Coordinates of C-alpha atoms and ligand atoms in Angstrom, one line a residue:
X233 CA 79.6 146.0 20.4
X234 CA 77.3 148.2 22.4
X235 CA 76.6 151.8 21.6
X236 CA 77.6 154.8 23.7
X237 CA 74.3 156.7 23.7
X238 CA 72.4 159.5 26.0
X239 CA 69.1 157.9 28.0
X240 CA 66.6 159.7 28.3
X241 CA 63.3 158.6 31.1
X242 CA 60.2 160.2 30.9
X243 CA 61.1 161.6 27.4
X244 CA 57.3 161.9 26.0
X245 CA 56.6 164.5 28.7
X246 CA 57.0 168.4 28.5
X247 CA 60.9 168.6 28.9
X248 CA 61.6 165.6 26.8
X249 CA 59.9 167.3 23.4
X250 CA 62.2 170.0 23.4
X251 CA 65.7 168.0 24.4
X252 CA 65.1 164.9 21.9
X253 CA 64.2 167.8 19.5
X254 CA 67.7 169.7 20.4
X255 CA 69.9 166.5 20.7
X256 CA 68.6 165.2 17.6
X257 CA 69.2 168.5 15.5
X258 CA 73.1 168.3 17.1
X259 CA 73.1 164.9 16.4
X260 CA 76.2 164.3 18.4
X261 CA 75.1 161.4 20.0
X262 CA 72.3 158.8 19.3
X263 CA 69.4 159.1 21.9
X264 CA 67.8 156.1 23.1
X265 CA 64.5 156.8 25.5
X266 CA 62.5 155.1 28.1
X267 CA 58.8 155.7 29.0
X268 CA 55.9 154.4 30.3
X269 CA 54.0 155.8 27.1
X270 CA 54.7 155.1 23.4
X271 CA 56.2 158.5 21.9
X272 CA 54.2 160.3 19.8
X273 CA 55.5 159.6 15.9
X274 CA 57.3 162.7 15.6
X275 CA 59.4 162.0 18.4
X276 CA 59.7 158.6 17.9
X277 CA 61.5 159.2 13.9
X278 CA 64.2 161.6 15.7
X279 CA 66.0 159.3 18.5
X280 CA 67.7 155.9 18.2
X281 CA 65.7 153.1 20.2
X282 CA 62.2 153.5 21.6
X283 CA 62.0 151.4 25.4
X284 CA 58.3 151.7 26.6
X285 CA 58.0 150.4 30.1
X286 CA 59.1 151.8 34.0
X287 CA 61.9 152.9 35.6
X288 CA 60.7 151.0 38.5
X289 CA 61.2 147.6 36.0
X290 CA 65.0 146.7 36.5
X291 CA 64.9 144.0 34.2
X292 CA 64.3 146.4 31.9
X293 CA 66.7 148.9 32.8
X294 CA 69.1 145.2 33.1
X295 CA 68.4 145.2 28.6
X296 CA 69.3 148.7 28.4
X297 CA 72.6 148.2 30.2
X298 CA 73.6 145.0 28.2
X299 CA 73.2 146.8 24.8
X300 CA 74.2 150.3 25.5
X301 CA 76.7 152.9 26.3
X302 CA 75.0 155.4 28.1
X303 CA 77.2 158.2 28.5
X304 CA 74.7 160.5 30.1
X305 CA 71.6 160.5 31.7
X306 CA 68.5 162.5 31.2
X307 CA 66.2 161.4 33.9
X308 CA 62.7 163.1 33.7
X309 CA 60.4 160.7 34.5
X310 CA 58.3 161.9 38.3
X311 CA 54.8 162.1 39.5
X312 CA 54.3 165.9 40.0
X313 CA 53.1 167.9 43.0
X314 CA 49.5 167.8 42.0
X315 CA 49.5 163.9 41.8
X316 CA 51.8 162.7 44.2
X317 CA 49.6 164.4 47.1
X318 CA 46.8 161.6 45.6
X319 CA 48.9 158.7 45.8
X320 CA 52.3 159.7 47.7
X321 CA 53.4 155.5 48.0
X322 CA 53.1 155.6 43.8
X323 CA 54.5 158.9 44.1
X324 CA 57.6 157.4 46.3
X325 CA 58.1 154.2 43.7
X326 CA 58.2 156.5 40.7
X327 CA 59.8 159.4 42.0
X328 CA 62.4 157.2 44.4
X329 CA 62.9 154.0 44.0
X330 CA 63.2 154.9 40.3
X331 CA 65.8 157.3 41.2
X332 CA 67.8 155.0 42.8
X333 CA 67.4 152.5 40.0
X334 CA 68.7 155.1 37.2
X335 CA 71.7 155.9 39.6
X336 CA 72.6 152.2 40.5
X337 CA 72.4 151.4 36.7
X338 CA 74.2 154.7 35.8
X339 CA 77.4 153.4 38.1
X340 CA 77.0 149.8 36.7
X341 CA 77.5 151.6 33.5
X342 CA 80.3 153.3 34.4
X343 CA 81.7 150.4 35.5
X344 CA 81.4 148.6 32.4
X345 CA 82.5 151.4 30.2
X346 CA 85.1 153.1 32.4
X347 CA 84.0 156.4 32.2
X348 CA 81.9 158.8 34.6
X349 CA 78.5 158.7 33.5
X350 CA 77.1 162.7 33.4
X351 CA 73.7 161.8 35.8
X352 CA 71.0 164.9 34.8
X353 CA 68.5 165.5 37.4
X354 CA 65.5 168.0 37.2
X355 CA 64.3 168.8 41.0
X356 CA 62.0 172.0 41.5
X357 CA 61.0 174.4 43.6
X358 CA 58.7 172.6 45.1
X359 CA 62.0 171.4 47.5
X360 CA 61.6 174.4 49.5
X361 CA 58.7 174.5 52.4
X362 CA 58.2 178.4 53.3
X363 CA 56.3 178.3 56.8
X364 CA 53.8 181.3 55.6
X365 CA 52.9 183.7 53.3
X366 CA 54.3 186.6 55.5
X367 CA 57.6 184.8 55.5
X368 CA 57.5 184.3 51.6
X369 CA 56.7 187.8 50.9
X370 CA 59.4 189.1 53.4
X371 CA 62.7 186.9 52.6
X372 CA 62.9 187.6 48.4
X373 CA 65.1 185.5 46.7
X374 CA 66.1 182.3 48.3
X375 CA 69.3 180.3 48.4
X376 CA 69.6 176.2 47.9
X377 CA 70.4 175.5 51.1
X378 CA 67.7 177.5 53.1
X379 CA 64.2 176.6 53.6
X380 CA 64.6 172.9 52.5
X381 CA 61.7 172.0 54.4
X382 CA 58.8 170.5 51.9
X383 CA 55.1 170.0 52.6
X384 CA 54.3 167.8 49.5
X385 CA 55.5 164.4 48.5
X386 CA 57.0 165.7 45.2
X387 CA 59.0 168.1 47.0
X388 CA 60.4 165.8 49.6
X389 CA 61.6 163.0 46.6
X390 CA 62.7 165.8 45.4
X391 CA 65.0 167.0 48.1
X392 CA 65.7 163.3 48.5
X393 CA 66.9 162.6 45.4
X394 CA 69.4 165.5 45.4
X395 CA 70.9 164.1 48.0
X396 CA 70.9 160.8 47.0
X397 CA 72.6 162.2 44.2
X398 CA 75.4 164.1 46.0
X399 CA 76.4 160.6 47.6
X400 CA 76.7 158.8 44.4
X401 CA 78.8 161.0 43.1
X402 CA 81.3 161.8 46.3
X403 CA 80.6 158.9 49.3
X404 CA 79.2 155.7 47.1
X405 CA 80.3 152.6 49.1
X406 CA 82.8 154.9 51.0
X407 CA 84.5 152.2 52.8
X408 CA 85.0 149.7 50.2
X409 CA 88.8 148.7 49.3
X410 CA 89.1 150.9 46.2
X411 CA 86.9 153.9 46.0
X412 CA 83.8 153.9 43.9
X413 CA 82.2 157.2 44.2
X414 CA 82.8 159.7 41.0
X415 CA 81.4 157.0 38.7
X416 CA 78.1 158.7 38.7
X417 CA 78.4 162.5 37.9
X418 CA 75.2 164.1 39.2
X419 CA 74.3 167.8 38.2
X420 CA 70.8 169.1 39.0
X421 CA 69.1 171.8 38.8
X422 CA 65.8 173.4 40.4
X423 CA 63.2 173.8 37.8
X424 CA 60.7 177.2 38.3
X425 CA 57.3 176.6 37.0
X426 CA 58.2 175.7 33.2
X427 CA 55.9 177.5 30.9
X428 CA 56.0 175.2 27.1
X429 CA 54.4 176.4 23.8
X430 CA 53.9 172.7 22.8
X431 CA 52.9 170.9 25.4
X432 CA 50.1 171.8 28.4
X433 CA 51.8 169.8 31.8
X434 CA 49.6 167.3 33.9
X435 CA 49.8 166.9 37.8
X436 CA 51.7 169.8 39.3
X437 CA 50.7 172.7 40.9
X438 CA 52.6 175.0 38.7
X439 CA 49.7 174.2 36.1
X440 CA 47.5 177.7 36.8
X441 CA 49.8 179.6 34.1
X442 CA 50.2 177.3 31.3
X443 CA 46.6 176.1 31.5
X444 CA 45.9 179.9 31.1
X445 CA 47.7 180.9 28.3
X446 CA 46.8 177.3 25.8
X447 CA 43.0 177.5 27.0
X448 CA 42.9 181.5 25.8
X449 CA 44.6 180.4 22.6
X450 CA 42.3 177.9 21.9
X451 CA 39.1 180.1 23.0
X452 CA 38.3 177.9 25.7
X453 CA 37.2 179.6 29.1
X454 CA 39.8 179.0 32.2
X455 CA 39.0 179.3 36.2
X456 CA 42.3 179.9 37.8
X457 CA 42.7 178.0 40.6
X458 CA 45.0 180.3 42.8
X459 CA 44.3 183.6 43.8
X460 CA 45.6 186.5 41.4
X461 CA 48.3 188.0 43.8
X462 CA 49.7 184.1 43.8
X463 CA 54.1 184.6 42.6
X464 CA 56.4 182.1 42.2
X465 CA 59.2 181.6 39.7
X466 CA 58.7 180.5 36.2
X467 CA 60.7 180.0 32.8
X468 CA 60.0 179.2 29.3
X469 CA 61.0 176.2 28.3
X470 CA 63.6 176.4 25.7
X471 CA 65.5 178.0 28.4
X472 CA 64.8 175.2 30.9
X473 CA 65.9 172.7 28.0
X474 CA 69.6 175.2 26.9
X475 CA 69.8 174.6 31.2
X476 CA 69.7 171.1 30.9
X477 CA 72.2 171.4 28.0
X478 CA 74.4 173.5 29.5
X479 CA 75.5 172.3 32.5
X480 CA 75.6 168.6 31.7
X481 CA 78.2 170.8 29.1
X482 CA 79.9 172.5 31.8
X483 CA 83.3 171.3 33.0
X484 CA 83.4 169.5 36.0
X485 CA 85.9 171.9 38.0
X486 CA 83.9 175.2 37.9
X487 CA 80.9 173.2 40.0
X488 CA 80.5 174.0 43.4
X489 CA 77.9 172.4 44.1
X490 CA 75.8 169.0 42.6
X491 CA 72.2 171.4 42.7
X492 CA 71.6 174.5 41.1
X493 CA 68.4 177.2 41.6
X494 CA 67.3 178.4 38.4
X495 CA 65.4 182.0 37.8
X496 CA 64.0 183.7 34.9
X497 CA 61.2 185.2 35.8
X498 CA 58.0 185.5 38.3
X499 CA 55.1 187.3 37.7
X500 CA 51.8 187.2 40.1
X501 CA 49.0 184.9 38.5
X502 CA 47.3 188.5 37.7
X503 CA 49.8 189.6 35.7
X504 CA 50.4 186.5 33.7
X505 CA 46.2 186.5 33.1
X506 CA 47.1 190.4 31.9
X507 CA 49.3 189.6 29.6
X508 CA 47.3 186.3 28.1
X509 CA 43.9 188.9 27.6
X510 CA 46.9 191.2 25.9
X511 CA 47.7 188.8 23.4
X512 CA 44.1 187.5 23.4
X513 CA 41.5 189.7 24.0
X514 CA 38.8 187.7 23.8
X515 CA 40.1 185.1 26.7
X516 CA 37.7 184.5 29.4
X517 CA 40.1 183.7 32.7
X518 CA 38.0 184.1 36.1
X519 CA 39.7 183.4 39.3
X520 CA 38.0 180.2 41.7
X521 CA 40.6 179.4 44.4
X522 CA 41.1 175.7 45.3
X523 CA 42.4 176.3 49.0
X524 CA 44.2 173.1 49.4
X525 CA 46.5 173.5 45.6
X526 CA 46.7 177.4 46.8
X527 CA 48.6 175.9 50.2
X528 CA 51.1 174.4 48.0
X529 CA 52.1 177.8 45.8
X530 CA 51.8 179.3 49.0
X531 CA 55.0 177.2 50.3
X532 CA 57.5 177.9 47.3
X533 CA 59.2 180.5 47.2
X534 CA 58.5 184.2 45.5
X535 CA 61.9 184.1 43.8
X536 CA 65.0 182.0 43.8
X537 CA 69.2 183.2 43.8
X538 CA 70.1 181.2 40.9
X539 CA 73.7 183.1 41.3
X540 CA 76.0 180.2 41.9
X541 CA 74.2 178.8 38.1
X542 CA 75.3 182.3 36.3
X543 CA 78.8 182.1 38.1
X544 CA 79.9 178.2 37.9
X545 CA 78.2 177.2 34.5
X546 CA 77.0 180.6 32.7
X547 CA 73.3 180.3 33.4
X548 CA 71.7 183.0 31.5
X549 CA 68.1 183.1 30.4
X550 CA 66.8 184.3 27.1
X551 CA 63.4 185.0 28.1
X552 CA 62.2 187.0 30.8
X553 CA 58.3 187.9 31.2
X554 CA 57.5 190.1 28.0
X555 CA 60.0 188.5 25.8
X556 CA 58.8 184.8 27.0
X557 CA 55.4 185.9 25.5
X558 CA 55.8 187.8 22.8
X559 CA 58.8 186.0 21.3
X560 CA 58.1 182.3 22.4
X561 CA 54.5 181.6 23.5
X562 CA 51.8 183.6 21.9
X563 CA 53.6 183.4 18.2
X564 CA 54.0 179.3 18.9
X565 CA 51.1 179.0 20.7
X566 CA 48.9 180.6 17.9
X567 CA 50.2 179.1 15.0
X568 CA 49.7 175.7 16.7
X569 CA 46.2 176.1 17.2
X570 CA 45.0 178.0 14.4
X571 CA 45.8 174.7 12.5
Ligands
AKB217 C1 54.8 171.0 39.7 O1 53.9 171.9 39.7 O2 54.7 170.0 40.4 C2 56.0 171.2 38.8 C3 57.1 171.8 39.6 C4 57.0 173.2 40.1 O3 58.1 171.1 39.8 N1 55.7 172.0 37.7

């Protein structure tokens, strides 16, 4: 008999810490993983079966489906911003193609199991495209459906994938004899900057704030590579990872829509380098723009209206700016490297 589990891809990355570590202390269903990477030990003791390989390999994906359940769907595996913009065709087979390989094996597991498979997507800010920094500054918080307009390669699998998304779960195969669509049910939010005590991110653009705050905590100069006045959203990551939670939670009938914004809070690069000398005086954080990274802040947004996530599915936060430092990251952040 196979086993009705929750898959998650990409699960040795940033997000994938905290929700193995949440799903595994609910322990209300067994977690089975795939990723390109061996997970480190600690992670590996807490979830079910261990796949190492891509979600571009649908053989593999083929040996998943023919011994599991998978009721729901954490995919996290993408190239970010940063690393797509060196190799965008990689960036399109990762961040695409393996898209549409998690969705077309999500509805062949619904099909096998007869139940809607919950289809949990994180896309980003980085789906919006502001035209210029006048605009940004003047327009304040935007809404989903404005400014969808992406200069990176991240941004536009992003947008992609949302949509591909949206037509899995309400117009797949539209004109076959018996519908087919609602097999897949595909909730996504937009992920702000996530800021993580236990992990420091690779490849995205977001990078500037936590690089700051683990390279202060471990005394280690920092050059910042966007101007001080830089703002976009961020959010501390237990609160990205409750997000994730919550919504795949939620029940279908209050969502209005398959892709949520999410805010929590957004402080300039200067005030985040404030804080970080607050907590660590000694930190030695100097600014040395790099022009081409600055261009790609520079098109997200200031802030995001994340009110249709507070109405439809209770989005609400813990941390804003002070708490998220003085409550999450500095006490984490120190103990882990005073080891
Ligand atoms: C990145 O910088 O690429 C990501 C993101 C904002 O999605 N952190």
């Amino acid at each position: 008999m196979r086993k009705p589990v929750v898959l998650i891809t990409g699960a040795g990355g940033e997000i994938g810490h905290g929700l193995i570590a949440h799903l595994a202390r609910a322990g209300t269903q067994p977690v089975i993983t795939l990723d390109v990477n061996p997970l480190e030990p600690a992670l590996a003791r807490m979830v079910q079966r261990e796949f190492t390989g891509s979600i571009t390999d649908k053989s593999l994906l083929e040996r998943v489906l023919s011994e599991f359940e998978v009721e729901t769907v954490y995919h996290l595996a993408a190239l970010l911003s940063t690393r797509s913009e060196f190799t965008p065709t990689t960036a399109h087979q990762v961040n695409v193609d393996g898209t549409l390989n998690l969705l077309e094996f999500s509805q062949r597991e619904a099909e096998s199991h007869g139940r809607p498979v919950t289809f949990m997507y994180p896309s980003s800010i980085a789906a919006y495209g502001l035209p210029d920094l006048e605009t940004k500054r003047r327009v304040g918080p935007v809404k989903e459906d404005d400014y969808n307009t992406p200069s990176t390669m991240y941004g536009c699998n992003k947008l992609y994938c949302e949509q591909l998304g949206r037509y899995y779960a309400r117009f797949y195969k539209q004109l076959a004899a018996q519908p087919q669509s609602g097999r897949v049910d595909f909730r996504c939010v937009r992920f702000p900057g996530l800021i993580s005590a236990l992990t420091v991110p690779s490849g995205g653009t977001s990078d500037y704030a936590p690089e700051m705050i683990h390279a202060a905590a471990k005394g280690e100069p920092y050059a910042c590579f966007v101007r001080p006045d830089t703002r976009i959203p961020f959010m501390a990551m237990p609160d990205g990872v409750e997000a994730l939670l919550a919504l795949s939670a939620a029940p279908k009938a209050a969502l209005t829509r398959t892709a949520y914004n999410l805010a929590a809070f957004n402080p300039s690069a200067g005030e985040i380098r404030q804080e970080v000398v607050r907590a660590f005086p000694d930190a030695d954080i100097s600014w040395h723009t790099d022009t081409k990274r600055q261009g790609i802040v520079d098109s997200w947004p200031e802030d995001v209206d994340d009110s249709a996530a507070r109405r439809d599915w209770g989005f609400a936060p813990r941390f804003d700016f002070v708490k998220a430092f003085r409550d999450y990251l500095i006490p984490t952040i120190g103990s882990r490297y005073a080891k």
